[in-house]
Short mmCIF file of C-alpha atoms in Angstrom, two decimals:
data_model
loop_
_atom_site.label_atom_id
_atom_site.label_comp_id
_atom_site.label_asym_id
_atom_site.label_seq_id
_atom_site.Cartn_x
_atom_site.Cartn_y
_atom_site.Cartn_z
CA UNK A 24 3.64 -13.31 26.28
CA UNK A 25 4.88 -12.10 22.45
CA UNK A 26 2.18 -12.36 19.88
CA UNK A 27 2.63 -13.98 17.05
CA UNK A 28 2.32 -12.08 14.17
CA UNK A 29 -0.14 -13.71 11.54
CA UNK A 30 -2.05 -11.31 9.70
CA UNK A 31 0.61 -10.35 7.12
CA UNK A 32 -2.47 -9.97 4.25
CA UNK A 33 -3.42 -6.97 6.65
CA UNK A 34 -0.08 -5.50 7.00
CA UNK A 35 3.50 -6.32 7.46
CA UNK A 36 6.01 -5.13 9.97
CA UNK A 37 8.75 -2.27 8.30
CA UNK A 38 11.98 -3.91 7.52
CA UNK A 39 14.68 -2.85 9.45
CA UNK A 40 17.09 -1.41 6.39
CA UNK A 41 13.54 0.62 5.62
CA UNK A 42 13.03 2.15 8.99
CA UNK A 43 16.95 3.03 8.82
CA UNK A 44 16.21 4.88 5.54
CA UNK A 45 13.35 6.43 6.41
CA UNK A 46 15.13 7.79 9.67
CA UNK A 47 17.98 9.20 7.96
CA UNK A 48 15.57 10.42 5.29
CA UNK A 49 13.89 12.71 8.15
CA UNK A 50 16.94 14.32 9.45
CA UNK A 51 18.71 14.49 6.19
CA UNK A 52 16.19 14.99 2.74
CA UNK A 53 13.36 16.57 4.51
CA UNK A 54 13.72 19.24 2.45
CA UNK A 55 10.58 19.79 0.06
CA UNK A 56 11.06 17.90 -3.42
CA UNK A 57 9.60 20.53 -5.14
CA UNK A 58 11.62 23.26 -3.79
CA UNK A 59 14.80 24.35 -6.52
CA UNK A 60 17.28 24.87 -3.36
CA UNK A 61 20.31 22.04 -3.34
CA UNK A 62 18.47 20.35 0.06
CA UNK A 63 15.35 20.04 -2.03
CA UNK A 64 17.46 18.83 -5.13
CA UNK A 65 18.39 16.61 -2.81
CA UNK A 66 15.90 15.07 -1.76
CA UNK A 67 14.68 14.67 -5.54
CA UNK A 68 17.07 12.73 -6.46
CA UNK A 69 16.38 10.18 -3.89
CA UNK A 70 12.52 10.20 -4.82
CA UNK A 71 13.57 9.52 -8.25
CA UNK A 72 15.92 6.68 -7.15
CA UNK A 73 13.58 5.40 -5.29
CA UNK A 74 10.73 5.53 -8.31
CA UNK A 75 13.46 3.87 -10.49
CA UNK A 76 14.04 1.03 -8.18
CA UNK A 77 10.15 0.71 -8.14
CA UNK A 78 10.13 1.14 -11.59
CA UNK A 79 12.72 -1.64 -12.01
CA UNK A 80 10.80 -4.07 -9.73
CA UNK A 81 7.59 -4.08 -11.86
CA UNK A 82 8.85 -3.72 -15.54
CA UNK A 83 8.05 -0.12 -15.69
CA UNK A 84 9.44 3.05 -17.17
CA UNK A 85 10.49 5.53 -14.70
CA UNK A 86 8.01 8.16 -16.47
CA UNK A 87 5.02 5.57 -15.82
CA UNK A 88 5.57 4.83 -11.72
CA UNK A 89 3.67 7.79 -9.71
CA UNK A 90 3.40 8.13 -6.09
CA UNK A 91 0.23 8.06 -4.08
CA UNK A 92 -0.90 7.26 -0.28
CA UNK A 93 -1.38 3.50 -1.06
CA UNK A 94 -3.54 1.01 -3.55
CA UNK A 95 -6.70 2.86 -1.93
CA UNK A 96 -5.88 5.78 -3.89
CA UNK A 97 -4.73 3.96 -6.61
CA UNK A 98 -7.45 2.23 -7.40
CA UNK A 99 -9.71 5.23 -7.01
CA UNK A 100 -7.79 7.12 -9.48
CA UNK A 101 -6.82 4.58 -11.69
CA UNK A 102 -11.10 3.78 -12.14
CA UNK A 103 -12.26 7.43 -11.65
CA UNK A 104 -9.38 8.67 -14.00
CA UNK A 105 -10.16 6.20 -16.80
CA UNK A 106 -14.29 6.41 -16.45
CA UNK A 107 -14.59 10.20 -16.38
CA UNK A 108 -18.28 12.06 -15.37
CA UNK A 109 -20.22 12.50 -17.70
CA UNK A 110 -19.35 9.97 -20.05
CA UNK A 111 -21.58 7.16 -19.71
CA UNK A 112 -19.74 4.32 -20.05
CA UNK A 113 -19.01 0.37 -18.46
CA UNK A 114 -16.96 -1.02 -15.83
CA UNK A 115 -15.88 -4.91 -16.00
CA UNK A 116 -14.71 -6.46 -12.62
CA UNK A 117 -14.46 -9.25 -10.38
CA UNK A 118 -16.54 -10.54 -7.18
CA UNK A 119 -13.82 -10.70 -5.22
CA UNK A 120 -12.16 -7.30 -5.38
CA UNK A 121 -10.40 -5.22 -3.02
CA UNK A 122 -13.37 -3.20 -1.30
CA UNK A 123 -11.02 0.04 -2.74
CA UNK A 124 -11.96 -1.77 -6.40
CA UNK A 125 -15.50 -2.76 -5.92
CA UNK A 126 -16.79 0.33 -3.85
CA UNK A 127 -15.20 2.86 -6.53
CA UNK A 128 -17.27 0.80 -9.34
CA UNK A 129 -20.31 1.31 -6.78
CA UNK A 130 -19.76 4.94 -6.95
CA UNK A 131 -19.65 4.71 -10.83
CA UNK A 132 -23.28 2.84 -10.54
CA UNK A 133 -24.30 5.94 -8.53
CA UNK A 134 -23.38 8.30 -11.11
CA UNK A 135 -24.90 6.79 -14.25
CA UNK A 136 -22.10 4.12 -15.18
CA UNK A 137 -22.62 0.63 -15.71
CA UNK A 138 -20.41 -1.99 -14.27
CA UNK A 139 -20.41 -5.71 -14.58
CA UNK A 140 -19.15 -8.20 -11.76
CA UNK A 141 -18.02 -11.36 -12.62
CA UNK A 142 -18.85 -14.29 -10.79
CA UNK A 143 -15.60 -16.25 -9.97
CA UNK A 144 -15.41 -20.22 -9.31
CA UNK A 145 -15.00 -22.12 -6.28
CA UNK A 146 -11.40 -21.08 -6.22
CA UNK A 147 -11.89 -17.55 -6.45
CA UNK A 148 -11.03 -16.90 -9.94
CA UNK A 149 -12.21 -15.68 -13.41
CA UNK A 150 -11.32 -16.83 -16.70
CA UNK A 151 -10.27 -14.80 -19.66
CA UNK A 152 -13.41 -16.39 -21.83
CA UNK A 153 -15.71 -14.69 -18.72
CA UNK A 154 -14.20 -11.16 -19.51
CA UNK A 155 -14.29 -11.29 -23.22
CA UNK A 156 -17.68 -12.23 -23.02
CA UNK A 157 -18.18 -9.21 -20.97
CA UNK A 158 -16.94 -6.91 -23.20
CA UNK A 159 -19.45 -4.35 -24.79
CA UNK A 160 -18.81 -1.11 -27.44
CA UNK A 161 -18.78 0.85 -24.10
CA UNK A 162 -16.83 -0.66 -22.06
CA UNK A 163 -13.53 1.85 -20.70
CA UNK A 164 -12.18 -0.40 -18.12
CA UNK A 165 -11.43 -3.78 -16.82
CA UNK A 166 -10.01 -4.15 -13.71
CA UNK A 167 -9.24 -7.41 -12.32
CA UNK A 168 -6.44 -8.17 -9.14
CA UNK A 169 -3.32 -9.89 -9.25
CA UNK A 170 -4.08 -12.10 -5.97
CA UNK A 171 -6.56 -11.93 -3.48
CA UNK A 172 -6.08 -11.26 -0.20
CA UNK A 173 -8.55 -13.86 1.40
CA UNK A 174 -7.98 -16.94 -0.38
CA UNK A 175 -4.73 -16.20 -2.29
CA UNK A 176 -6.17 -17.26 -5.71
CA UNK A 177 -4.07 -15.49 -8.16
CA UNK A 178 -5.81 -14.63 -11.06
CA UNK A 179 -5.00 -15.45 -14.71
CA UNK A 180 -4.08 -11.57 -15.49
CA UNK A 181 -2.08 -12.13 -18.52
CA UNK A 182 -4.35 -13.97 -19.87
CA UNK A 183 -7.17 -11.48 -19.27
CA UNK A 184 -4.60 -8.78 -20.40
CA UNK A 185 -4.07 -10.57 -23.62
CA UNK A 186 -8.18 -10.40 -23.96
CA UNK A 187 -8.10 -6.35 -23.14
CA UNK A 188 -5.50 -5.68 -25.76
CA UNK A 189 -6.94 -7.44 -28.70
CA UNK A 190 -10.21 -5.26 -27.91
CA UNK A 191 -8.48 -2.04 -27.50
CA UNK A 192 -9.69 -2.03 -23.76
CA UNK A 193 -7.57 -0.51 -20.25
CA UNK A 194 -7.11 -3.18 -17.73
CA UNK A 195 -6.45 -2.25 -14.05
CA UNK A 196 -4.46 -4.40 -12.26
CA UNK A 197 -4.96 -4.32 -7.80
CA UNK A 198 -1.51 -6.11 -7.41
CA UNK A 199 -0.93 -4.87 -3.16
CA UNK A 200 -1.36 -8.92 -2.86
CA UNK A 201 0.64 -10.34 -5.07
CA UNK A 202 3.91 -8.11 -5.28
CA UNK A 203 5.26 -9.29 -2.57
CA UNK A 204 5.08 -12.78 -3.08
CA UNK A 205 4.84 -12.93 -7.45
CA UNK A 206 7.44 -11.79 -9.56
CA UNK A 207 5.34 -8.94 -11.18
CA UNK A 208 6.08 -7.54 -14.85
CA UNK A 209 3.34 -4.74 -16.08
CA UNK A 210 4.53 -6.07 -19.61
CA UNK A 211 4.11 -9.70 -19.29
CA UNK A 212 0.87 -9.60 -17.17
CA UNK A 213 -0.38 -6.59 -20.26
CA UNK A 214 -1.83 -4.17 -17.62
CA UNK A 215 -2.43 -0.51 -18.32
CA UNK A 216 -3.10 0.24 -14.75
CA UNK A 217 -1.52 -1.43 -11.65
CA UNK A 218 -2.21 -0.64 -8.21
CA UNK A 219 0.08 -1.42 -4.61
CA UNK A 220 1.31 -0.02 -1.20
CA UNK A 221 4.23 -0.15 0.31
CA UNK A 222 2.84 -1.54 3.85
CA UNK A 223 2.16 -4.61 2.32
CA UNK A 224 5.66 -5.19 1.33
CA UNK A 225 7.35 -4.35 4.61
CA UNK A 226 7.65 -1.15 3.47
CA UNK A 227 5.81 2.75 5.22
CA UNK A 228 2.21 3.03 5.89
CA UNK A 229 0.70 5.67 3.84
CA UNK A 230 2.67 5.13 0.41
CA UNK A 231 1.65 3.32 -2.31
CA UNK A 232 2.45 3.29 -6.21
CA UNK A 233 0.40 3.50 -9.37
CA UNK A 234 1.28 2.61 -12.73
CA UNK A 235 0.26 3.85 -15.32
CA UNK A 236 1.21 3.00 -19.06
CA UNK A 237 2.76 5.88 -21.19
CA UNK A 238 0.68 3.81 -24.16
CA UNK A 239 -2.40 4.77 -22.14
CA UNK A 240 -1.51 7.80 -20.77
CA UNK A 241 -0.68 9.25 -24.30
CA UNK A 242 -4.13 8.01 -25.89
CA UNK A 243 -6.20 9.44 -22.65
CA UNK A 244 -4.95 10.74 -19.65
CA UNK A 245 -6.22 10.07 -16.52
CA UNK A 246 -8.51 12.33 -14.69
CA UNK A 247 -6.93 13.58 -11.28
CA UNK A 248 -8.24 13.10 -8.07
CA UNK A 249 -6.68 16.01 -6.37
CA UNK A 250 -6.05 19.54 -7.85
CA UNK A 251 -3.07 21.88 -6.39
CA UNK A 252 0.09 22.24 -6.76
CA UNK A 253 0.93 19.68 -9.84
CA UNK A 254 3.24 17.10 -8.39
CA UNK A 255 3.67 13.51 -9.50
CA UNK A 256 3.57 15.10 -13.03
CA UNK A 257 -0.03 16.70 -12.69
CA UNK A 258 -1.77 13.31 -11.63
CA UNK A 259 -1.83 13.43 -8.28
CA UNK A 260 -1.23 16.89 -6.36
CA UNK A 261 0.09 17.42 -2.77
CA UNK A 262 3.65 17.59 -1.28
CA UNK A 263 5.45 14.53 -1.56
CA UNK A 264 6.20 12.23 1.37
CA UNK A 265 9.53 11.60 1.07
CA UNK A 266 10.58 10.21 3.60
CA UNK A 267 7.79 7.36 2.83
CA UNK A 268 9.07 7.13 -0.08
CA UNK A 269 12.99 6.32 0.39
CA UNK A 270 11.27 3.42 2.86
CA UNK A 271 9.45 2.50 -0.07
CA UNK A 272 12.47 2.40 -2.35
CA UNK A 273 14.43 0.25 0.14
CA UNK A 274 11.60 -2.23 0.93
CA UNK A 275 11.85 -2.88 -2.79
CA UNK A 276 15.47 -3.27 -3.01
CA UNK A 277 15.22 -5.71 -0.09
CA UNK A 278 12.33 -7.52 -2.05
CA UNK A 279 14.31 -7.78 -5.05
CA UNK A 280 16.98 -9.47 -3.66
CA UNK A 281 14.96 -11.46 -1.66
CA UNK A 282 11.42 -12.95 -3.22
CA UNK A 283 11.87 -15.90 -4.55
CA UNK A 284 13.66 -17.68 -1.99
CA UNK A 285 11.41 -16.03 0.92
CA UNK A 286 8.37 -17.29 -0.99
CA UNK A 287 9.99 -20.93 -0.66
CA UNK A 288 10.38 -20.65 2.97
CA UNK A 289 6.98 -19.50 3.39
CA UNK A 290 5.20 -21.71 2.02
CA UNK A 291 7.24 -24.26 4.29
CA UNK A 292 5.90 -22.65 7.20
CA UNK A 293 2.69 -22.80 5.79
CA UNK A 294 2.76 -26.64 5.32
CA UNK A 295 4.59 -26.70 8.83
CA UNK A 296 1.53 -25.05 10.71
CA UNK A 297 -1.10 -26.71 8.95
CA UNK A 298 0.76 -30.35 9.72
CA UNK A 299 0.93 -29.29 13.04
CA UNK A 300 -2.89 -28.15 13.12
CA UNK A 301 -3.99 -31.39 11.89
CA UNK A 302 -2.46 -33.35 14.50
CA UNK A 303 -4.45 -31.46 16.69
CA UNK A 304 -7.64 -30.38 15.23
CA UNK A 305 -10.74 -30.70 12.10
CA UNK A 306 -10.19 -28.09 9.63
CA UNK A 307 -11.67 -27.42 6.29
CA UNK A 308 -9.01 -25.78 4.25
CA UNK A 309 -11.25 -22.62 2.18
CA UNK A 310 -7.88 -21.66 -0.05
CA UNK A 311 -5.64 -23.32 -2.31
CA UNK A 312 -1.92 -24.18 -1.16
CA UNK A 313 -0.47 -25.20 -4.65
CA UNK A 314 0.40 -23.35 -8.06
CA UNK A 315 -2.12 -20.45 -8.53
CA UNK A 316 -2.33 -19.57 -4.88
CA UNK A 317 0.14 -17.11 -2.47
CA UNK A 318 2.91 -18.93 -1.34
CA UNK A 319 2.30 -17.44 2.16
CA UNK A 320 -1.32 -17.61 3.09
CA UNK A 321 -4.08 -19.61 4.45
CA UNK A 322 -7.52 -19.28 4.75
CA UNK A 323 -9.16 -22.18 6.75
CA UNK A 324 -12.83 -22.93 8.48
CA UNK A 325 -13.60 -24.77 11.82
CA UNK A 326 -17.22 -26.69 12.06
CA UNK A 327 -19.24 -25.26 14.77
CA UNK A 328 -16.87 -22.47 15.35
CA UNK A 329 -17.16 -18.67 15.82
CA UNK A 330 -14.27 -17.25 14.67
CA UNK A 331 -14.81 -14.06 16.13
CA UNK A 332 -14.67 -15.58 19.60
CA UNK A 333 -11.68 -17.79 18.64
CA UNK A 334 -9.93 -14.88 18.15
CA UNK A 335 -10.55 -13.67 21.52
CA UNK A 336 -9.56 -16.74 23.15
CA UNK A 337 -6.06 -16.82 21.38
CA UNK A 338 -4.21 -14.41 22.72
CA UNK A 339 -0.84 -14.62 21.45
CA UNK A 340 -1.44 -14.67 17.88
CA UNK A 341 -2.42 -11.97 15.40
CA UNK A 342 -4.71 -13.47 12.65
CA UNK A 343 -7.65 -12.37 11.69
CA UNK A 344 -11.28 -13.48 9.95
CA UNK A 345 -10.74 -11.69 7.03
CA UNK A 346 -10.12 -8.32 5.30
CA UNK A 347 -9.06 -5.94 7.88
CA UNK A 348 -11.37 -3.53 5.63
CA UNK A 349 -14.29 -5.18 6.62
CA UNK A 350 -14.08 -6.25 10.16
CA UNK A 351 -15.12 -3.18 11.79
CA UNK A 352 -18.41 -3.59 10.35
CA UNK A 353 -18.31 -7.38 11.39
CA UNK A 354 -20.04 -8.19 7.81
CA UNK A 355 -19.60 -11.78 6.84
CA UNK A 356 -16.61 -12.08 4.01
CA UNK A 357 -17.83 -10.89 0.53
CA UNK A 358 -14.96 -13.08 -0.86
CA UNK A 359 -16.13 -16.17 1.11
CA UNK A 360 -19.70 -15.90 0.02
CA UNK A 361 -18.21 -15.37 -3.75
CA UNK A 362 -16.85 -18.40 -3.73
CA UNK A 363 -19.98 -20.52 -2.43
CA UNK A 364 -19.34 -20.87 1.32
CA UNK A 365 -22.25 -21.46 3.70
CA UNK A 366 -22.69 -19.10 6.25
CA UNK A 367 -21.82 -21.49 9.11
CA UNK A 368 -18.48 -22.27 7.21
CA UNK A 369 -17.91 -18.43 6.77
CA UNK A 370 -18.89 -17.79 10.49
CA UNK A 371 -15.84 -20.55 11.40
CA UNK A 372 -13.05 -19.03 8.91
CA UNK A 373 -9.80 -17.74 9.78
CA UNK A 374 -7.48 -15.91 7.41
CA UNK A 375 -3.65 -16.93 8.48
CA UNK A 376 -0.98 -15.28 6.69
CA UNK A 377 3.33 -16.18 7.07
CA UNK A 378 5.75 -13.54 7.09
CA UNK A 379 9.55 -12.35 6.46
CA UNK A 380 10.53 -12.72 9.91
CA UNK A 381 8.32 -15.66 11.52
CA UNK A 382 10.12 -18.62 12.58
CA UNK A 383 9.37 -22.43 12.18
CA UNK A 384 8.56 -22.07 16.52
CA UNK A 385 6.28 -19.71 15.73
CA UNK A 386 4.61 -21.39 12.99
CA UNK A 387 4.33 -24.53 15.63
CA UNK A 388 3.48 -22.31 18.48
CA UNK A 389 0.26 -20.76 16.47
CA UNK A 390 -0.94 -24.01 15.19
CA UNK A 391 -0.97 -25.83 18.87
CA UNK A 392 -2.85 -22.46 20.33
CA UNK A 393 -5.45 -22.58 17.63
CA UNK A 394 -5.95 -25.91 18.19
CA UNK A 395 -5.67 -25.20 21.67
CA UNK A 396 -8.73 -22.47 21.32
CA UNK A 397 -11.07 -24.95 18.66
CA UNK A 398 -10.84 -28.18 20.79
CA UNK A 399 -12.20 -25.64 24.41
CA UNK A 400 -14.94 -24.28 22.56
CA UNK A 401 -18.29 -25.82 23.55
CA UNK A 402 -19.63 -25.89 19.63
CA UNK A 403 -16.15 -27.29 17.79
CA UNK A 404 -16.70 -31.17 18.14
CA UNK A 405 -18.43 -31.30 14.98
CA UNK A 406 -16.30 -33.09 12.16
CA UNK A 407 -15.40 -30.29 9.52
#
């Protein structure tokens, strides 16, 4: 039997037109970059079209778009590069952070830093008054996502960017959530830093895109990660993957063209499935489905359920119980606990995310095997 493909927060399956660029990209520019022979002019050019189409898709100058190996190594040297060694200084962030966001400020802890987390309501988010109250003398960075990839609260980020600015403050943006489904403009949402990957976006594994503001990175450069050969304009060294990034470049055009009306039909397959789940089946909805949430995603708790064996049960669908960061270590959802769930609700939560090329069957077909799954197991009979 097919499986149906749920987990789109995790990852999302490469667009066709992308895995047609990237193939012609590997027989035809896989000449270095770098090199000054016409095959690696080449192949420039078409990293550079493709970091002007990125460019274009966020609000950004072509100067301020770098390539890295995805928002993990974004967000590590977007933080790390603003809060250098040495240089005691604070951190302001959120509760419910990427792991890449709130592990990096960990590390800063280690070395001498101080970082504040903000506690976020039972939606998930922070207000601009929380951050401003945050602020110190010290402080060199705020970094706060677009969307989160749990319970799709998108956060008030202009607002908070309006807050940064007055007080002369960076603020890092973690946007891999929300650029696929928001329209996304570095100017309107006032970010110095912003953070995504391209897998996320139907796009290549292993490529991902930081911005950084030429405001910023006049006044104080970031610190690199990696030392070598001086690519991506001295930021970030190492050979460029071009063929990664051409897939990039044409996931975006696709997304361009496409966003707003995908993000319609999503969220109709969202209501469809969870229609189709109530028929059948208790639920306790643990994310928002209206304005200020992902148009795409669901995040949802069974009484008396274990998740973990639901997801064992249901065969033919993909979804998950959370980040797919944290379920190798099987730790209960730092995002769920941030936002006041009990442990039992947290133990019975499922993380359901709609994508570019599921169907309305699908969306039916996932919802009556779920239910399927929580009505056979011995402990689901209690009313959510």
């Amino acid at each position: 039997m097919a499986t149906i493909y749920l987990d789109h927060q995790a990852t999302t399956p490469a667009d066709p037109a992308v895995v047609e660029a990237m193939t012609f990209a590997a027989t035809h520019h896989f000449a270095n970059p770098s090199s000054p022979h016409a095959a690696g002019i080449r192949a420039f050019r078409e990293v550079e079209r493709a970091r002007g189409a990125v460019a274009r898709l966020v609000g950004a100058g072509r100067s301020e778009i770098y390539f890295t190996s995805g928002a993990t190594e974004g967000n590590n040297l977007a933080i790390k590069g603003v809060v250098r060694p040495g240089e005691r200084r604070h951190v302001v962030t959120t509760a419910v952070e990427h792991k890449s966001v709130l592990d990096t400020c960990r590390s800063l802890t280690a070395a001498g830093h101080e970082v504040t987390v903000l506690p976020v309501d039972t939606a998930g988010r922070v207000t601009a008054r929380q951050v401003a109250a945050a602020l110190r003398p010290d402080t060199a960075l705020v970094s706060v996502m677009l969307a989160n990839n749990e319970v799709s609260t998108v956060q008030p980020v202009a607002e908070i960017g309006a807050v940064t600015r007055a007080a002369g403050v960076p603020l890092h943006c973690d946007a891999t959530q929300g650029v696929g489904s928001l329209p996304v403009d570095v100017r309107e949402l006032g970010v110095d830093l912003l953070t995504f990957s391209g897998h996320k976006i139907y796009g290549p594994k292993g490529i991902g895109v930081l911005y950084v503001s030429n405001r910023l990175a006049d006044r104080a450069p970031l610190l690199p990660l990696l030392h070598g050969g001086g690519q991506e304009r001295g930021l970030r060294a190492g050979t460029v993957n071009t063929a990664a990034v051409i897939g990039l470049g044409a996931a975006v055009a696709v997304l361009a063209e496409r966003r707003a009306e995908e993000a319609v039909r999503l969220a109709g397959l969202r209501e469809l499935f969870l229609s189709e789940l109530a028929e059948r089946v208790p639920y306790t909805l643990n994310s928002g489905t209206g304005p200020g949430f992902l148009p795409h995603a669901v995040n949802l708790s069974f009484a008396g359920a274990d998740a973990q064996q639901l997801l064992l049960e249901v065969t033919d669908i993909a979804v998950s119980t959370g980040s797919a960061c944290n379920s190798s270590a099987q730790e209960p959802s730092h995002v769920l606990r941030a936002i006041g769930l009990s442990p039992e609700r947290i133990r019975g939560s499922i993380r359901i995310g709609f994508g570019r090329f599921t169907t309305e069957q699908e969306a039916r077909q996932a919802a009556r095997s779920l239910a399927k799954a929580v009505v056979g197991a011995p402990t689901a009979a209690r009313p959510a």
